[in-house]
Short mmCIF file of C-alpha atoms in Angstrom, two decimals:
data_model
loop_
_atom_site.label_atom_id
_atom_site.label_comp_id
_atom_site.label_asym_id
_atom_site.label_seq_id
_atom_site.Cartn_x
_atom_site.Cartn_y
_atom_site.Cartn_z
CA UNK A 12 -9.82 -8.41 -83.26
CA UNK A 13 -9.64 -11.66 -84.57
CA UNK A 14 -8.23 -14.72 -82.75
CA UNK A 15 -7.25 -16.45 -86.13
CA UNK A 16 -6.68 -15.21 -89.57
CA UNK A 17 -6.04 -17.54 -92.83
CA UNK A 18 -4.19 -16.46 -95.43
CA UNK A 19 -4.76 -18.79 -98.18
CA UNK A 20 -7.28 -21.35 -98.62
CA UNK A 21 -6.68 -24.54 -100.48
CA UNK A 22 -7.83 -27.81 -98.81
CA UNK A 23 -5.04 -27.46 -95.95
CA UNK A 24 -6.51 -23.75 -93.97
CA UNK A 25 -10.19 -25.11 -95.33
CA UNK A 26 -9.53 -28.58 -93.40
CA UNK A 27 -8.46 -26.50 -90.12
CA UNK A 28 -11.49 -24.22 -90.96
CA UNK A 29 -13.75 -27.26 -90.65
CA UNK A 30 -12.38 -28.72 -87.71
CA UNK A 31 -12.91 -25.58 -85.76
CA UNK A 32 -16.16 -23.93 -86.85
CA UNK A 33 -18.57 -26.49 -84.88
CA UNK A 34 -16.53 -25.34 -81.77
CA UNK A 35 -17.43 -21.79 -82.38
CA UNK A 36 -14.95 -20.87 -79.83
CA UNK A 37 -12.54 -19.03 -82.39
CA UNK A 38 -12.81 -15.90 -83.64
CA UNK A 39 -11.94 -16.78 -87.36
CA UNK A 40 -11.55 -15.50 -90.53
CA UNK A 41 -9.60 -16.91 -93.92
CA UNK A 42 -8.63 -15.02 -96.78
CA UNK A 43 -7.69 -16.07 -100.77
CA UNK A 44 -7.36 -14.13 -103.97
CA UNK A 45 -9.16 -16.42 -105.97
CA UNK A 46 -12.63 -15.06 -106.84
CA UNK A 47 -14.33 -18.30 -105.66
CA UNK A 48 -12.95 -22.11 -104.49
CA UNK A 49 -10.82 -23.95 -106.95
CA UNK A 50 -8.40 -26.28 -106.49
CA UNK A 51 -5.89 -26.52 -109.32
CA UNK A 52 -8.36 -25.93 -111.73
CA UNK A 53 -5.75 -26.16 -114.53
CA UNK A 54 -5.25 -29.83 -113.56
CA UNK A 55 -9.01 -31.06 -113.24
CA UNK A 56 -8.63 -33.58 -116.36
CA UNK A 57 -11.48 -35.58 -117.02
CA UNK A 58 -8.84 -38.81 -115.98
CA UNK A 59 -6.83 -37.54 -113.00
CA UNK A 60 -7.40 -39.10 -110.02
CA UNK A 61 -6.34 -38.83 -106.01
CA UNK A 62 -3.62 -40.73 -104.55
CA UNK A 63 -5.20 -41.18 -101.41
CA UNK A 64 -8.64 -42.52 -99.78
CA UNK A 65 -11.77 -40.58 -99.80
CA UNK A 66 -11.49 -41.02 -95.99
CA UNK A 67 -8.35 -39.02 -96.03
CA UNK A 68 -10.48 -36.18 -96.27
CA UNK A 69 -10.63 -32.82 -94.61
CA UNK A 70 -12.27 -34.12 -91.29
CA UNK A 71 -12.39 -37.66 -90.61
CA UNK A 72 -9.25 -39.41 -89.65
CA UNK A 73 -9.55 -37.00 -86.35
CA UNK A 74 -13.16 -36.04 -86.00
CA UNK A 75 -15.37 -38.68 -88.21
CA UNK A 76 -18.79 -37.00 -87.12
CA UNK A 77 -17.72 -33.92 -88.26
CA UNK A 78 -20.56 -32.46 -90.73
CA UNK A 79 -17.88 -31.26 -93.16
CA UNK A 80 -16.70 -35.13 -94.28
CA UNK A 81 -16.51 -36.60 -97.75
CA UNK A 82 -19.78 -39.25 -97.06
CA UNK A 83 -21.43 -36.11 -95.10
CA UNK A 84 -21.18 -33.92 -98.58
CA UNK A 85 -22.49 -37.47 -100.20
CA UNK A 86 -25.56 -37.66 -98.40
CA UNK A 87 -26.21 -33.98 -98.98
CA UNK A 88 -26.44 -34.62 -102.61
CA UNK A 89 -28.19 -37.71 -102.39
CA UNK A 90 -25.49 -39.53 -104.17
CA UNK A 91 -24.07 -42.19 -101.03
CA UNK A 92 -25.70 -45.55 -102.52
CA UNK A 93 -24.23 -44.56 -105.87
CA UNK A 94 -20.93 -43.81 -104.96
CA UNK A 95 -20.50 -47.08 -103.15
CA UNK A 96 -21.59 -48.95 -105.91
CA UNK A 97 -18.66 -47.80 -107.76
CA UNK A 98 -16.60 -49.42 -105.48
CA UNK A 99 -13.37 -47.36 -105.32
CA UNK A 100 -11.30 -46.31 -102.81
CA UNK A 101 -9.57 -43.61 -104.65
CA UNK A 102 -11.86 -40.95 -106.92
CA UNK A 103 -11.11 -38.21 -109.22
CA UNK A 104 -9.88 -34.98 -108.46
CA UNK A 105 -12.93 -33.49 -110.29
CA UNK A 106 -15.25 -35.38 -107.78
CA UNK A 107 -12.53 -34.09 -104.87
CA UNK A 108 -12.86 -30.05 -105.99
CA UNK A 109 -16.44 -30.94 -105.67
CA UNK A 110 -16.54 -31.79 -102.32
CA UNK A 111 -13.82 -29.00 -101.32
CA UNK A 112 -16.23 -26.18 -102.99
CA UNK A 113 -19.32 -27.66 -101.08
CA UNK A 114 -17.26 -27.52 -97.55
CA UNK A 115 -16.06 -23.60 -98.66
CA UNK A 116 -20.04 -23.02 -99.33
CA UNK A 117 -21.13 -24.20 -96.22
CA UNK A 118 -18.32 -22.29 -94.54
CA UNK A 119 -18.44 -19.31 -96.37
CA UNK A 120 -19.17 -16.92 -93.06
CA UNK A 121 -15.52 -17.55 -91.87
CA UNK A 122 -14.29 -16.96 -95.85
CA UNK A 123 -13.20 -14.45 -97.67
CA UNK A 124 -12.55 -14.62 -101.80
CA UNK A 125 -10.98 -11.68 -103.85
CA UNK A 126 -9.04 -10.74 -100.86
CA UNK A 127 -5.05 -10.09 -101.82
CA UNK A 128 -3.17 -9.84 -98.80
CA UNK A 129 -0.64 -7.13 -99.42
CA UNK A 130 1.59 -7.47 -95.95
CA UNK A 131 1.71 -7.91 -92.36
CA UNK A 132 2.68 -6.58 -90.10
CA UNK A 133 2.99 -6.90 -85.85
CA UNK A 134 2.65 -4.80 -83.07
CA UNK A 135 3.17 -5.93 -79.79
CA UNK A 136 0.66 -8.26 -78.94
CA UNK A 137 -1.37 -8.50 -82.35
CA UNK A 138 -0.64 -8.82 -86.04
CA UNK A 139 -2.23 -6.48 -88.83
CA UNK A 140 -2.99 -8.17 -92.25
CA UNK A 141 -3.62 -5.75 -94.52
CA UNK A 142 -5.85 -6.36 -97.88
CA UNK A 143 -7.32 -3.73 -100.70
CA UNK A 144 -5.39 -1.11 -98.12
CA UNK A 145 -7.43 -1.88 -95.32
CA UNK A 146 -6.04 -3.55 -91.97
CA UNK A 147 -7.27 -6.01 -89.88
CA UNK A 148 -5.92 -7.14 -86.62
CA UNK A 149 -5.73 -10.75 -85.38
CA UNK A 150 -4.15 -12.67 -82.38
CA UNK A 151 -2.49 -15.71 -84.63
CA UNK A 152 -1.91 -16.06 -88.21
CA UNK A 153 -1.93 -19.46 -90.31
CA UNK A 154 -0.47 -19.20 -93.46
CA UNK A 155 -1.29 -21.68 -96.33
CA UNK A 156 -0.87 -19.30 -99.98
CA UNK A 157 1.12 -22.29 -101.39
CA UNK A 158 4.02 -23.39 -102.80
CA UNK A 159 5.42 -21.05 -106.14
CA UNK A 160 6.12 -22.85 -109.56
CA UNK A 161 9.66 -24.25 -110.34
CA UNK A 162 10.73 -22.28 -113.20
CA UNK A 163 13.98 -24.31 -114.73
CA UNK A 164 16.40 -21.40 -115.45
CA UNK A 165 17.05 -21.71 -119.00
CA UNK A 166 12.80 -20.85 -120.04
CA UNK A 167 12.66 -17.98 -117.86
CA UNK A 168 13.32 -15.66 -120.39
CA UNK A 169 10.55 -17.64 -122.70
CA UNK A 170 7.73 -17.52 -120.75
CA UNK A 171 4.39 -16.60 -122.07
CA UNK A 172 1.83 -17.94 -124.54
CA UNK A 173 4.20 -20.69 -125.62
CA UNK A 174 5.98 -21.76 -122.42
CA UNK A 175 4.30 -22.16 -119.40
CA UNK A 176 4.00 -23.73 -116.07
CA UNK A 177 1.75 -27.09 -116.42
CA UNK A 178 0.04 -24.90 -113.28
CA UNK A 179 -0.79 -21.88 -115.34
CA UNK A 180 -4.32 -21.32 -116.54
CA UNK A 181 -3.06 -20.94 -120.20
CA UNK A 182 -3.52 -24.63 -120.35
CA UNK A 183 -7.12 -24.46 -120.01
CA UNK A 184 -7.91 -22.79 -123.55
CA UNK A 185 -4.73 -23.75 -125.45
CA UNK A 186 -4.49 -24.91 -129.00
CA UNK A 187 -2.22 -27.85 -130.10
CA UNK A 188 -3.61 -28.53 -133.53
CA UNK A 189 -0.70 -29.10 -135.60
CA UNK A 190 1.46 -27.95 -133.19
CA UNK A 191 5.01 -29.73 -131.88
CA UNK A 192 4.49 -29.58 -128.21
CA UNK A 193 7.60 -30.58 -125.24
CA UNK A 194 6.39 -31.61 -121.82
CA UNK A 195 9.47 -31.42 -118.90
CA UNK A 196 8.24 -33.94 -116.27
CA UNK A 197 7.01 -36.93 -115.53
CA UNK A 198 5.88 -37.22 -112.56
CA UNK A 199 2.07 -37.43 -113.15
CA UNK A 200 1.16 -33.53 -113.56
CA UNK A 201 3.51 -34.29 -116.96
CA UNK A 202 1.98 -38.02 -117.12
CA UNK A 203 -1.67 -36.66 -117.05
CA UNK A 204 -0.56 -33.73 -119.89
CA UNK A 205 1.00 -35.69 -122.04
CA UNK A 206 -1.74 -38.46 -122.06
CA UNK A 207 -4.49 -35.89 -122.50
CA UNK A 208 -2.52 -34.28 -125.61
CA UNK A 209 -2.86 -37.69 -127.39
CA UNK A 210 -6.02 -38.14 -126.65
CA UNK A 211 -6.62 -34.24 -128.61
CA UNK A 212 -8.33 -32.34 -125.35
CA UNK A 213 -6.48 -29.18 -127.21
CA UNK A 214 -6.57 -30.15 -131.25
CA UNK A 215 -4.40 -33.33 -132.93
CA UNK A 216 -1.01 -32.22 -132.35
CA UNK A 217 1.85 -32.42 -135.24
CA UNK A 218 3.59 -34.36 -132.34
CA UNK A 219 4.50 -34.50 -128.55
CA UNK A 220 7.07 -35.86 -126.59
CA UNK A 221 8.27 -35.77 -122.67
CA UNK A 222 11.31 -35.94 -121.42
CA UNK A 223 12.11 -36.44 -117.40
CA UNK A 224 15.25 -36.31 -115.73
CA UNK A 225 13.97 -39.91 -113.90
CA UNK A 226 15.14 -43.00 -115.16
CA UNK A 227 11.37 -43.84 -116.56
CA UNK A 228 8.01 -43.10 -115.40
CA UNK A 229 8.27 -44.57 -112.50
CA UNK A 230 4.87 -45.56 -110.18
CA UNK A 231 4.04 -44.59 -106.82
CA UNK A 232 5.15 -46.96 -104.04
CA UNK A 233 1.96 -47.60 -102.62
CA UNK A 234 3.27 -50.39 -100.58
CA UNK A 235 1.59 -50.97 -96.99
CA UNK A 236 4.58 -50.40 -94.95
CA UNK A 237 5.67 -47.30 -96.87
CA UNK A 238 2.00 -45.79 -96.37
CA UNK A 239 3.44 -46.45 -92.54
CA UNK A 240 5.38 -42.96 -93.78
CA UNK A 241 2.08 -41.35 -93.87
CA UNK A 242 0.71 -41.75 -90.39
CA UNK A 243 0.50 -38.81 -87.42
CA UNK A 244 3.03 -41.79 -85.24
CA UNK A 245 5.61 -41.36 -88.27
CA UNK A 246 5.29 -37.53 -88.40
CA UNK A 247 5.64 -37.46 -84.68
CA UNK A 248 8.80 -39.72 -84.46
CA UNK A 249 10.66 -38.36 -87.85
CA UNK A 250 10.65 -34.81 -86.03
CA UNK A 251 12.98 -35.69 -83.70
CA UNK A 252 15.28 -37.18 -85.72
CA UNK A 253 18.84 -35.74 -86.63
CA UNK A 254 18.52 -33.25 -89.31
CA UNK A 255 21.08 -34.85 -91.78
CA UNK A 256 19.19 -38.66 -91.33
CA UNK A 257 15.83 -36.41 -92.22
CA UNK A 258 17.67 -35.37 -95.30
CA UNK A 259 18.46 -38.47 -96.56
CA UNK A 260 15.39 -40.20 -95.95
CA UNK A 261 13.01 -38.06 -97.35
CA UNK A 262 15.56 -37.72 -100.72
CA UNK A 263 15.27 -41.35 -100.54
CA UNK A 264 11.64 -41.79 -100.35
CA UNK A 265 10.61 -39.61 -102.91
CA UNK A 266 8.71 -41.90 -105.08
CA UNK A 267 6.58 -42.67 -101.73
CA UNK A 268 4.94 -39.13 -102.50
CA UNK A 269 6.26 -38.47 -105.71
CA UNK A 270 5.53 -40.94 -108.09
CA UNK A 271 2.98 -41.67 -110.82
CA UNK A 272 -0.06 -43.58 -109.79
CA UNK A 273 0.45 -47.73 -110.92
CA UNK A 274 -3.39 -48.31 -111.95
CA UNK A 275 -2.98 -44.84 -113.99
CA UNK A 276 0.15 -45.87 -115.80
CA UNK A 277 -1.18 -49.37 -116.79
CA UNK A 278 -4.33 -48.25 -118.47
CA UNK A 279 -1.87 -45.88 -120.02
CA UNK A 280 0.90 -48.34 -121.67
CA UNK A 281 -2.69 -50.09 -122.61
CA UNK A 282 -3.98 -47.56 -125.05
CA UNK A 283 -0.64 -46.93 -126.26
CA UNK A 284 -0.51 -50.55 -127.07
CA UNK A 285 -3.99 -50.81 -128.47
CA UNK A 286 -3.32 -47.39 -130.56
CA UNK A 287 0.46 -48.31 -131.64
CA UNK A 288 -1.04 -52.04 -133.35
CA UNK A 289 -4.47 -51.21 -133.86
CA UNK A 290 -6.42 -47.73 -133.58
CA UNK A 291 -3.40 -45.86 -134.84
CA UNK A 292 -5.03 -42.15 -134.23
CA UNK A 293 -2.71 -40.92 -131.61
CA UNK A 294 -0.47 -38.01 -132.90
CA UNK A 295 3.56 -38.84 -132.88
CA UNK A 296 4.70 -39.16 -129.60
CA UNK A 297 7.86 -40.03 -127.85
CA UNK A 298 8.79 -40.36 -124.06
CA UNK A 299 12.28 -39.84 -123.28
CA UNK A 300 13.56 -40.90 -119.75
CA UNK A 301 17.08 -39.70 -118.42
CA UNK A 302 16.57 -36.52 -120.84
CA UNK A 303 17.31 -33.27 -119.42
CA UNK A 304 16.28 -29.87 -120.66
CA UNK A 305 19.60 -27.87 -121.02
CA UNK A 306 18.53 -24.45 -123.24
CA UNK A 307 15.84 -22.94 -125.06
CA UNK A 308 16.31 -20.19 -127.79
CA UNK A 309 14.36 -19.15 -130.91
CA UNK A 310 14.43 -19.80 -133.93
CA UNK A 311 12.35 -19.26 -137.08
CA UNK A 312 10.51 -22.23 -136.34
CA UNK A 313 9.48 -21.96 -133.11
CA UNK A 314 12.07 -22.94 -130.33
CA UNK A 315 15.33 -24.75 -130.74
CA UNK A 316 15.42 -27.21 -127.51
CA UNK A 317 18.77 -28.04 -126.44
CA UNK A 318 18.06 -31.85 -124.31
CA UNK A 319 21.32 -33.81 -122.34
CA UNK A 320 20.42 -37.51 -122.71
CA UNK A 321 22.18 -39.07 -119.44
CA UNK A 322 21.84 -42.44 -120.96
CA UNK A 323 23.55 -42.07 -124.18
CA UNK A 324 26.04 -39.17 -122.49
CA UNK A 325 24.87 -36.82 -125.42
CA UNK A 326 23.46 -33.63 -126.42
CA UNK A 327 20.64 -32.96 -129.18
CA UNK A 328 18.43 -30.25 -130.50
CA UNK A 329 14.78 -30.48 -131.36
CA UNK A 330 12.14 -27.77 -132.77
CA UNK A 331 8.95 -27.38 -130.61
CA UNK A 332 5.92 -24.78 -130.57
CA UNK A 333 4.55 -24.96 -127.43
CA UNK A 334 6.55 -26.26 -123.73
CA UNK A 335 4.87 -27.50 -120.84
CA UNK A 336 6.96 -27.30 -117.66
CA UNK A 337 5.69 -30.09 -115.54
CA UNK A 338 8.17 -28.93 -113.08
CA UNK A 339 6.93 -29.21 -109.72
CA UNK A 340 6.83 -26.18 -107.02
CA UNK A 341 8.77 -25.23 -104.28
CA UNK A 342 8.11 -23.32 -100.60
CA UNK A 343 9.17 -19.76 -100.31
CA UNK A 344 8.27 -17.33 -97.38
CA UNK A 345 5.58 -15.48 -99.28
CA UNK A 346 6.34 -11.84 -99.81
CA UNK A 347 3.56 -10.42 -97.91
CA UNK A 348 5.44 -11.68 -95.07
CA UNK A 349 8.20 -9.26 -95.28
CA UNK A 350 7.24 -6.95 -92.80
CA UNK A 351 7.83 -9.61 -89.94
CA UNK A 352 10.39 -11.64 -91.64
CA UNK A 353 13.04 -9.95 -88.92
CA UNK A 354 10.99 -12.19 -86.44
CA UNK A 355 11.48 -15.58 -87.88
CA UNK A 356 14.04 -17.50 -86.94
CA UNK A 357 15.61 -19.60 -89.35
CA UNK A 358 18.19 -22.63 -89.74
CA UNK A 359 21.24 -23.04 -91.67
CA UNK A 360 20.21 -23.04 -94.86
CA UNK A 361 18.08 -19.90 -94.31
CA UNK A 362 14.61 -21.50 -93.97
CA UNK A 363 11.72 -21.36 -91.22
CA UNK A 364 11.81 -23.41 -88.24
CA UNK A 365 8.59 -24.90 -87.83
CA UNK A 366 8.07 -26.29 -84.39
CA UNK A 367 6.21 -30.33 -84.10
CA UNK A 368 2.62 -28.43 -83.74
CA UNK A 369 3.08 -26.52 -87.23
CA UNK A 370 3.91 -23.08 -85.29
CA UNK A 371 7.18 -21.52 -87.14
CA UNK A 372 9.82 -20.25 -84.53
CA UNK A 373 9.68 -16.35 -83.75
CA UNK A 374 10.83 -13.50 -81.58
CA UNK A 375 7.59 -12.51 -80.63
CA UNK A 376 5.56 -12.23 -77.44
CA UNK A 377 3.11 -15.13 -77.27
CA UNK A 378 1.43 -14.41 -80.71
CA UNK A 379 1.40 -17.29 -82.89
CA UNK A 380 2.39 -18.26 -86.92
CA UNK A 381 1.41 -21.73 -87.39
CA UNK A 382 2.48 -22.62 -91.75
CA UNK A 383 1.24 -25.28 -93.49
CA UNK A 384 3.38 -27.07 -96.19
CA UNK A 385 6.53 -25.16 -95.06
CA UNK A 386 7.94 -28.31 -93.15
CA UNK A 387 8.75 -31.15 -95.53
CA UNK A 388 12.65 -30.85 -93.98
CA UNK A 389 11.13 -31.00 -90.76
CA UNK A 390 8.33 -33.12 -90.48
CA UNK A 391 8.77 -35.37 -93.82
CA UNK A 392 7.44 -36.05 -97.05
CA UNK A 393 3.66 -36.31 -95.45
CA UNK A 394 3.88 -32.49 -95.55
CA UNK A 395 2.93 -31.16 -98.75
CA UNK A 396 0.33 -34.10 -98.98
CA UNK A 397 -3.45 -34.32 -98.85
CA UNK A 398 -2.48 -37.42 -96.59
CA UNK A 399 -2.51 -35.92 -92.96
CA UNK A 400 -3.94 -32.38 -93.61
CA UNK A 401 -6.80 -33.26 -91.07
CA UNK A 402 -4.27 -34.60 -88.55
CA UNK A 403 -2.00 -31.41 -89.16
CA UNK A 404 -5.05 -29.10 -88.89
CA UNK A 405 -6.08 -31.07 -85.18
CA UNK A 406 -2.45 -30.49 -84.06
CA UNK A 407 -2.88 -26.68 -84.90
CA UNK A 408 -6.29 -26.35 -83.71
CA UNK A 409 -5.48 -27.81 -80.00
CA UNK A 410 -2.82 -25.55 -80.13
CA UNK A 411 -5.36 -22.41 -80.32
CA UNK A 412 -7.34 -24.08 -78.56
CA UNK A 413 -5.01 -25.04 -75.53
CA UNK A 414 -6.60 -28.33 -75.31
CA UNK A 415 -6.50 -31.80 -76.67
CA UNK A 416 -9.67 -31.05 -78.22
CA UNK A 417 -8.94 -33.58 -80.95
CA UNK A 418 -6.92 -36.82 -80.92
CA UNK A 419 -3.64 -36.32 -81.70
CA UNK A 420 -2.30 -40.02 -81.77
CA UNK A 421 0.85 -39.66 -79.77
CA UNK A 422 1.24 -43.87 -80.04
CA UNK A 423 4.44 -45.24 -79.68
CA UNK A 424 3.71 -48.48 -81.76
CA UNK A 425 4.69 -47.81 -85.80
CA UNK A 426 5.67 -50.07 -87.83
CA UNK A 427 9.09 -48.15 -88.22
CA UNK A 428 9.40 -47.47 -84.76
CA UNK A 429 12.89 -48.54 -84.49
CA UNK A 430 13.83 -47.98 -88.47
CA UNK A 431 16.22 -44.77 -87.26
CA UNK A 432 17.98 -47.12 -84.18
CA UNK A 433 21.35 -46.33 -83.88
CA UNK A 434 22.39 -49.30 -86.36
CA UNK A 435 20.35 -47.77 -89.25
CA UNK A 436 18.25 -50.69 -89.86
CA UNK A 437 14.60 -52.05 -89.32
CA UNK A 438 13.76 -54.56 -87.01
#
């Protein structure tokens, strides 16, 4: 029996894989249905880059001599004096797959690809995970499958080789030559699509234009004392909050995580400029702020978009081919899950209650469910980020561990300390 089982492995379970397997003190094991690593694959465009430091990686912020780090898999390939004469602090998500693919090869004895989990199930002192019919029993689970696509209603009944999640794989190979192509979002999964239709990665399109519910494309706050937001003393304090003040700070801090990144959207409005007076090659294009998508139905040209500008308090129609939802995702309790779901407990608005160390609240007897990127209510807008996986994965691994094994920086000295004093203000 195992002492930990995975299920899922993006960077978050492969960070807490990391942290533990120089211990070699738990009995370990994580599962994905993916055929090898790949992170977003559908999104690696030759100009999309992180949002956060290279130190921010899957070790270092809690355990910096960890052989699994970002300059560790640099020195490995011989490529350390390079990188730092490129002198960035952010790099590309191609060069960030890189490094999470290296980490899964070097880990692969606790990994598992081409392993669908099908359910779970528990039996009074162990779970069973069961995959290609076969069960397996473990002590603890940690669940990281990831968050499911945000589908707006009205293109449900649309989707396939024309209207698709910006997520699905369909965008790899598609063709745009010629073709009238919507993309709904702009945060910068739309931002990056719509930029790398103009610049033809798929064909010249006929035209392409994004609309987004925001009031433009609005940047990132990368300001210093929002990045306070994203610190383990932050987590640690927001968590004990009231609920309804946790609400409305993380609905008003959304551009802190949920933004489009400033240096990307200036060298953007710079070709645009140098292409609208000079080069002149890009395809028609239009971006549309305050639009919302209302309908979709066909029509014998393709698909008659019904859009509600906000600004000008109208409603319009528009022929397209092909739609990109740039939609975002959302956290469901994955359906494997199904067979234990009687033993979560749950809050108001039906979802899991995950405890400060990332272990969701249960009726069971000592065994453990620790969930990754299943707490944004509860422990803030940090949550679904590559920000504080490592720190995340430390708090979960002393927890197995029954140890401090790791730092988990329980300082009482943030900046926003007193920003949720009884007055509401920040002093």
């Amino acid at each position: 029996m195992y002492d930990l089982l995975g299920i899922g492995l993006g960077p978050f379970n492969l960070s807490l894989a990391a942290l533990l397997a120089p211990k070699n003190t738990i009995n370990m094991k994580f599962f994905d249905d993916k055929k090898s690593f790949a992170w977003h694959p559908e999104l690696l465009f030759d100009d999309a880059t992180m949002q956060t430091s290279f130190l921010k990686d899957l070790v270092t912020p809690v355990d910096p001599t960890n052989p699994y780090s970002f300059l560790n898999y640099l020195v490995k390939k011989n490529q350390f004096y390079s990188f730092l004469n490129t002198g960035r602090n952010n790099i590309t998500r191609f060069e960030f797959n890189d490094y999470l693919k290296w980490v899964s090869q070097e880990l692969n004895e606790y990994i598992e690809f081409d392993s669908m989990i099908e359910q779970v199930e528990y039996f009074d002192d162990h779970f069973k995970v069961f995959k290609h019919g076969h069960a397996i029993k473990t002590k603890h689970l940690c669940v990281a499958s990831g968050p499911v696509k945000n589908i707006p209603k009205c293109a449900l009944p649309f989707l396939g080789e024309n209207v698709f999640h910006a997520k699905d794989p369909k965008i790899q190979n598609m063709s745009l030559s010629g073709k009238r192509v919507l993309i709904v979002g702009g945060g910068q999964t739309g931002l990056e699509t719509f930029r790398n239709v103009l610049k033809d990665k798929w064909g010249h399109a006929d035209k392409v234009k994004l609309i987004t519910g925001r009031q433009n494309l609005l940047p990132l706050d990368e300001g210093p004392f929002t990045n306070e937001i994203f610190t383990p003393e932050f987590v640690q304090r927001f968590y004990n909050i009231d609920q309804i003040k946790k609400e409305q700070f993380t609905k008003q801090q959304l551009l802190a995580s949920d933004g489009n990144t400033p240096s990307y959207l200036q060298e953007f409005y710079n070709e645009l400029y140098l292409d609208k007076f000079y080069k002149k090659q890009f395809c028609k294009y239009e971006i549309a702020p305050m639009n919302w998508l209302k309908d979709i139905s066909f029509s014998s040209q393709g698909y008659t978009v019904s859009i509600e500008c906000k600004l000008e308090n109208n409603t319009y129609g528009e022929e397209f081919d092909i739609i990109i939802l740039a939609t975002g995702f959302s956290t469901k309790v994955p359906t494997y899950l199904d067979g234990i779901r009687k033993y979560l407990e749950l809050d108001e608005l039906g979802r899991p209650i995950t405890q400060k160390n990332y272990e969701l609240k249960t009726k069971l007897n000592g065994n453990k469910i620790f969930a990754m990127n299943y707490s944004r209510h509860g422990h803030g807008i940090a949550d679904p980020q590559t920000s504080l996986m490592s720190w995340r994965s430390s708090v979960i691994a002393n927890s197995l561990l029954d140890s401090e094994t790791f730092p988990e920086n329980n300082y009482q000295n943030n900046q926003f300390i007193n920003f949720f004093n009884d007055r509401g203000t920040y002093v």
